[in-house]
XYZ file of C-alpha atoms in Angstrom:
395
model
C 17.786 26.906 0.246
C 14.024 26.381 0.245
C 11.501 24.239 2.139
C 8.787 21.822 1.084
C 6.003 20.706 3.387
C 4.676 17.227 2.539
C 1.699 15.297 3.937
C 0.631 11.661 3.609
C -2.701 10.405 4.975
C -4.844 7.294 4.598
C -8.359 8.797 4.543
C -10.435 5.601 5.103
C -13.129 6.732 2.675
C -14.914 3.641 1.398
C -18.094 4.241 -0.622
C -20.144 1.884 1.575
C -21.386 3.242 4.944
C -21.094 -0.147 6.667
C -17.382 -0.317 5.801
C -16.397 3.012 7.369
C -18.118 5.469 9.651
C -18.893 9.155 9.165
C -17.262 9.314 5.713
C -19.096 12.382 4.384
C -18.532 14.364 7.560
C -14.866 13.359 7.709
C -14.190 14.210 4.044
C -15.815 17.635 4.431
C -13.791 18.270 7.576
C -10.615 17.137 5.844
C -11.287 19.354 2.814
C -11.802 22.379 5.067
C -8.608 21.679 7.005
C -6.536 21.154 3.853
C -7.924 24.320 2.263
C -6.585 26.254 5.248
C -3.221 24.447 5.389
C 0.153 25.395 3.930
C 1.238 22.121 2.348
C 3.218 21.996 -0.875
C 2.533 18.325 -1.637
C -0.318 16.133 -0.337
C -0.494 12.352 -0.804
C -3.845 10.739 0.021
C -4.812 7.072 0.091
C -8.214 5.348 0.297
C -10.079 8.059 -1.573
C -12.147 5.393 -3.279
C -14.903 7.630 -4.684
C -14.077 9.906 -7.610
C -16.704 12.312 -6.273
C -14.694 12.656 -3.047
C -11.536 13.371 -5.033
C -13.352 15.983 -7.111
C -14.749 17.603 -3.955
C -11.277 17.771 -2.374
C -9.895 19.045 -5.663
C -12.471 21.849 -5.721
C -11.964 22.797 -2.082
C -8.163 22.971 -2.055
C -7.438 24.124 -5.610
C -6.826 27.671 -4.344
C -3.798 26.381 -2.411
C -2.820 23.355 -4.523
C -4.007 23.896 -8.111
C -2.428 20.758 -9.582
C -3.702 17.255 -8.822
C -3.941 13.749 -10.174
C -6.021 10.662 -9.354
C -4.542 7.242 -10.166
C -7.198 5.061 -11.805
C -6.678 1.346 -11.319
C -8.464 -1.922 -10.623
C -12.193 -2.305 -10.164
C -12.622 0.183 -7.304
C -9.748 2.482 -8.237
C -6.367 2.728 -6.548
C -7.769 5.163 -3.980
C -4.612 7.262 -4.363
C -4.304 10.889 -5.413
C -1.757 13.694 -5.249
C -2.231 17.450 -4.822
C 0.646 19.854 -5.423
C 1.460 23.526 -5.837
C 3.662 22.744 -8.791
C 2.737 21.864 -12.389
C 2.850 18.124 -13.047
C 5.264 17.246 -15.856
C 4.671 13.501 -16.087
C 2.729 10.671 -14.427
C 2.995 6.888 -14.367
C 1.243 4.089 -12.492
C 2.134 0.407 -12.233
C 0.167 -2.365 -10.557
C 1.767 -4.761 -8.142
C 2.259 -8.195 -9.694
C 0.660 -9.864 -6.684
C -2.099 -8.220 -4.664
C -4.159 -10.686 -2.667
C -6.927 -12.927 -3.972
C -10.121 -12.195 -5.870
C -12.138 -14.745 -3.850
C -11.247 -12.947 -0.588
C -14.162 -10.551 -0.972
C -13.994 -9.546 2.691
C -10.523 -8.069 2.129
C -10.894 -6.435 -1.268
C -7.250 -5.502 -1.951
C -7.277 -7.445 -5.239
C -10.152 -5.312 -6.561
C -8.323 -2.063 -5.760
C -5.500 -2.743 -8.205
C -2.926 -1.510 -5.709
C 0.446 -0.342 -6.933
C 2.666 2.723 -7.067
C 2.016 6.076 -8.698
C 4.752 8.443 -9.872
C 4.428 12.178 -10.421
C 7.273 14.374 -11.681
C 7.494 18.068 -10.823
C 10.147 20.770 -11.038
C 10.738 23.091 -8.089
C 13.339 25.866 -8.152
C 15.300 24.042 -10.816
C 15.247 20.688 -9.008
C 13.597 17.676 -10.621
C 11.505 15.884 -7.996
C 9.981 12.407 -8.279
C 6.960 11.931 -6.001
C 5.874 8.336 -5.381
C 2.647 7.321 -3.665
C 1.769 3.764 -2.703
C -0.626 1.601 -0.716
C 0.666 -1.884 0.049
C -1.553 -4.896 0.849
C -3.074 -4.837 4.330
C -2.219 -7.229 7.141
C -5.483 -8.782 8.345
C -4.099 -11.117 10.994
C -1.027 -10.739 13.166
C -0.974 -14.436 14.041
C -1.718 -15.857 10.588
C -0.552 -13.348 7.998
C -1.412 -15.029 4.699
C -0.316 -11.951 2.729
C 3.192 -11.581 4.140
C 4.862 -12.828 0.957
C 2.645 -10.636 -1.234
C 3.670 -7.561 0.790
C 7.298 -8.618 0.644
C 7.189 -8.945 -3.141
C 5.277 -5.655 -3.438
C 7.974 -3.916 -1.393
C 10.701 -5.347 -3.603
C 8.829 -4.361 -6.778
C 8.265 -0.874 -5.344
C 11.944 -0.498 -4.477
C 12.983 -1.667 -7.949
C 10.556 0.756 -9.608
C 11.814 3.688 -7.530
C 15.439 2.777 -8.165
C 14.980 2.384 -11.922
C 12.962 5.593 -12.419
C 14.846 7.994 -10.152
C 18.354 7.980 -11.605
C 17.964 11.330 -13.406
C 16.002 13.287 -10.799
C 17.435 15.350 -7.940
C 15.054 14.410 -5.125
C 12.794 11.440 -4.326
C 9.768 11.548 -2.016
C 7.875 8.345 -1.218
C 4.690 8.410 0.846
C 1.793 6.166 1.680
C 0.247 3.465 3.798
C 2.837 0.697 3.574
C 1.051 -1.658 6.014
C 4.366 -2.767 7.513
C 6.293 -1.830 10.603
C 9.880 -0.634 10.529
C 11.312 -3.892 11.892
C 9.791 -5.979 9.075
C 11.753 -7.499 6.203
C 9.471 -5.687 3.745
C 10.464 -2.289 5.176
C 14.144 -3.232 5.138
C 13.971 -4.355 1.494
C 12.198 -1.146 0.454
C 14.480 1.312 2.214
C 17.761 -0.505 1.520
C 17.254 -1.424 -2.141
C 15.787 1.972 -3.091
C 18.323 3.780 -0.852
C 15.645 5.677 1.059
C 15.776 7.592 4.337
C 12.895 7.384 6.800
C 11.874 10.920 7.775
C 11.000 9.737 11.291
C 14.559 8.494 11.826
C 16.033 11.737 10.449
C 13.877 14.160 12.428
C 15.796 16.776 14.423
C 13.590 16.712 17.516
C 13.263 13.834 19.972
C 9.742 12.457 20.440
C 8.622 9.457 22.478
C 8.379 6.355 20.274
C 4.635 5.871 20.732
C 3.939 9.242 19.130
C 5.280 7.879 15.854
C 2.322 5.486 15.551
C -0.134 6.317 12.798
C -2.759 3.546 13.076
C -4.638 1.582 15.747
C -4.022 4.462 18.137
C -5.740 4.068 21.516
C -7.142 7.614 21.434
C -8.606 7.225 17.937
C -12.376 6.801 18.140
C -12.357 4.271 15.276
C -9.839 1.907 16.867
C -11.554 -1.299 17.990
C -11.297 -2.622 21.527
C -9.523 -5.733 20.200
C -6.906 -3.623 18.420
C -6.271 -1.625 21.580
C -5.373 -4.875 23.343
C -3.142 -6.120 20.518
C -1.521 -2.725 19.803
C -1.677 -0.725 23.053
C 0.627 1.946 21.585
C -0.653 1.762 18.030
C 1.548 0.907 15.042
C 3.615 2.953 12.598
C 2.725 1.866 9.060
C 2.412 5.242 7.255
C 5.673 6.688 6.000
C 7.358 9.585 4.294
C 10.649 8.356 2.842
C 13.128 10.421 0.876
C 16.419 10.483 -0.966
C 18.553 13.045 -2.757
C 20.915 12.317 -5.612
C 24.391 13.804 -6.032
C 24.446 17.583 -6.160
C 21.417 18.055 -3.876
C 21.282 18.259 -0.105
C 18.051 17.452 1.789
C 17.338 17.446 5.514
C 14.279 17.014 7.734
C 13.398 20.312 9.369
C 10.237 19.148 11.174
C 8.337 15.876 11.604
C 4.805 15.772 12.984
C 1.867 13.419 13.305
C -1.235 15.320 12.137
C -4.969 15.037 11.405
C -6.027 13.322 14.594
C -9.204 14.650 16.182
C -11.458 16.915 14.155
C -11.623 20.330 15.876
C -14.651 20.790 18.145
C -15.689 17.159 17.620
C -15.006 13.803 19.259
C -14.432 12.077 15.921
C -11.179 11.604 14.013
C -10.418 12.491 10.410
C -9.673 8.812 9.716
C -8.751 5.547 11.377
C -5.161 6.537 10.478
C -3.361 9.731 11.335
C -1.241 11.664 8.900
C 2.485 12.266 8.674
C 3.639 15.811 7.971
C 7.282 16.571 7.198
C 8.990 19.834 6.302
C 12.117 19.264 4.212
C 14.939 21.721 3.592
C 16.495 21.432 0.128
C 19.469 23.095 -1.522
C 21.839 22.486 -4.392
C 25.426 21.753 -3.429
C 28.056 20.621 -5.886
C 29.805 18.562 -3.213
C 26.643 16.827 -1.934
C 26.636 13.059 -2.367
C 23.635 10.833 -2.910
C 21.957 9.814 0.346
C 21.900 7.294 1.781
C 24.939 5.403 0.513
C 24.134 1.858 -0.592
C 25.003 -0.754 2.055
C 25.785 -3.737 -0.167
C 26.303 -6.218 2.676
C 23.057 -5.279 4.409
C 21.085 -5.414 1.154
C 22.548 -8.850 0.388
C 21.365 -10.128 3.768
C 17.849 -8.802 3.159
C 17.713 -10.244 -0.362
C 18.847 -13.657 0.881
C 16.141 -13.560 3.559
C 13.541 -12.627 0.929
C 14.616 -15.470 -1.369
C 14.362 -17.936 1.529
C 10.871 -16.687 2.416
C 9.706 -16.981 -1.195
C 11.157 -20.499 -1.477
C 9.237 -21.607 1.608
C 5.996 -20.225 0.189
C 6.697 -21.760 -3.217
C 6.546 -25.189 -1.529
C 3.245 -24.197 0.062
C 1.894 -23.250 -3.372
C 2.448 -26.821 -4.529
C 0.373 -28.233 -1.663
C -2.305 -25.565 -2.240
C -2.553 -26.597 -5.875
C -3.086 -30.223 -4.849
C -5.831 -29.143 -2.435
C -7.724 -27.203 -5.113
C -7.421 -30.017 -7.653
C -8.699 -32.612 -5.166
C -11.580 -30.307 -4.237
C -12.409 -29.847 -7.935
C -12.480 -33.625 -8.462
C -14.669 -34.088 -5.387
C -17.083 -31.380 -6.608
C -17.222 -33.039 -10.030
C -18.149 -36.380 -8.464
C -20.850 -34.737 -6.362
C -22.294 -32.983 -9.411
C -22.280 -36.261 -11.370
C -24.076 -38.133 -8.576
C -26.654 -35.361 -8.223
C -27.324 -35.475 -11.954
C -27.846 -39.235 -11.759
C -30.099 -38.858 -8.727
C -32.224 -36.216 -10.434
C -33.147 -38.520 -13.336
C -36.650 -39.778 -12.617
C -36.557 -38.226 -9.160
C -39.267 -36.270 -7.397
C -37.311 -33.069 -6.803
C -38.720 -29.824 -8.131
C -36.627 -29.126 -11.280
C -35.706 -25.564 -10.318
C -34.547 -26.636 -6.872
C -32.582 -29.538 -8.322
C -30.896 -27.253 -10.870
C -29.891 -24.976 -8.033
C -28.366 -27.857 -6.098
C -26.436 -29.015 -9.162
C -25.185 -25.458 -9.774
C -23.453 -25.325 -6.385
C -20.788 -27.948 -7.156
C -20.449 -26.445 -10.645
C -19.560 -23.070 -9.091
C -17.198 -24.862 -6.729
C -15.428 -26.473 -9.700
C -14.943 -23.075 -11.368
C -13.525 -21.560 -8.170
C -11.185 -24.529 -7.702
C -9.881 -24.294 -11.272
C -9.441 -20.515 -10.933
C -7.457 -20.791 -7.696
C -5.692 -24.087 -8.327
C -4.595 -23.407 -11.887
C -4.830 -19.721 -12.853
C -3.964 -17.945 -9.579
C -1.557 -20.639 -8.426
C 0.383 -20.448 -11.689
C 0.491 -16.640 -11.549
C 1.887 -16.739 -8.008
C 4.445 -19.377 -8.967
C 5.700 -17.289 -11.877
C 5.872 -14.096 -9.818
C 7.762 -15.971 -7.099
C 10.235 -17.239 -9.697
C 10.605 -13.815 -11.347
C 11.249 -12.061 -8.021
C 13.868 -14.624 -7.007
C 15.638 -14.224 -10.356
C 15.683 -10.420 -10.050
C 17.047 -10.674 -6.505
C 19.764 -13.105 -7.637
C 20.918 -10.652 -10.315
C 21.264 -8.001 -7.607
C 23.200 -10.409 -5.385
C 25.563 -11.306 -8.227
C 26.166 -7.646 -9.060
C 27.069 -6.954 -5.414
C 29.620 -9.807 -5.453
C 31.190 -8.502 -8.666
C 31.460 -5.008 -7.210
């Protein structure tokens, strides 16, 4: 038997000072703490600057000499892995849906979010390490990205399931931006047959201590969030599974990287999850957890229903964008007619005419290109889910 200590943490390290506070100080504090820690595997999210990754890499290479940064999107995936063990193989896939490009205030689309896979071998066991960062929820009352997160969770679960058949152990960590009672969480854990380390911990801790974000004692939690989430929310996870012939248990579960020592500030607006796993080979050990076909069927049916509802909404959205494009075209035509022989300053008039032209481009992009992409992804996800449902009936 041997143990592995694993950490996941969303570091909230945007390159722009107005988007996150105290980044340089927090990264330096984090690097110092990690260099003094005893982790075997570290999964970090929202390390958006390559320079920050390289600094962390330099500072903790004495403890964790092997690392990888997953490049993706315009800003980068923000995700990286540090490990004691040589990396045998890596793979990254983007989520098929990941927000909208015109939602500049959110930015998930530009990050190229997805899932990264790293393969290592430890004491003869082949271990697949997955790191992910699912689309954020920006409004509790009007969650326009619910279906995107749902589809991302299904795609993530399919990817894990299809790539982990030949390994002995699976670790999945990251900021999943979903709570454990959500359909997205249920799809992920049931379809990929994953255990939640929090639910398998040996010690009993009060439920509020499981929260990893929007914590009331975190200095970066807004007053509004404290009212909405008085206990915080649990959206950062370490999930795991062993295949036949390997036994894995949770030895210790802990929420870590809260306050920076001797300072009033926190390492991040999230707090980390640290889990120590015990692993051993056992010829009689069965894969865990066993697939619950009935439960998975219920979740898949619920997902298909949710996608079908949003597919109808896509049709009305497309009509809206087309009507807006026609309206903008009429406005541009009238402004062109008005400018002939008019007294407007040419430069000013050209600027006015350019506004509806830009509007037309945006409408075509959203109403035709993006709308069609969403429609096809919706259809593809439903088809994949139906194949799973049919296979469960046959079995």
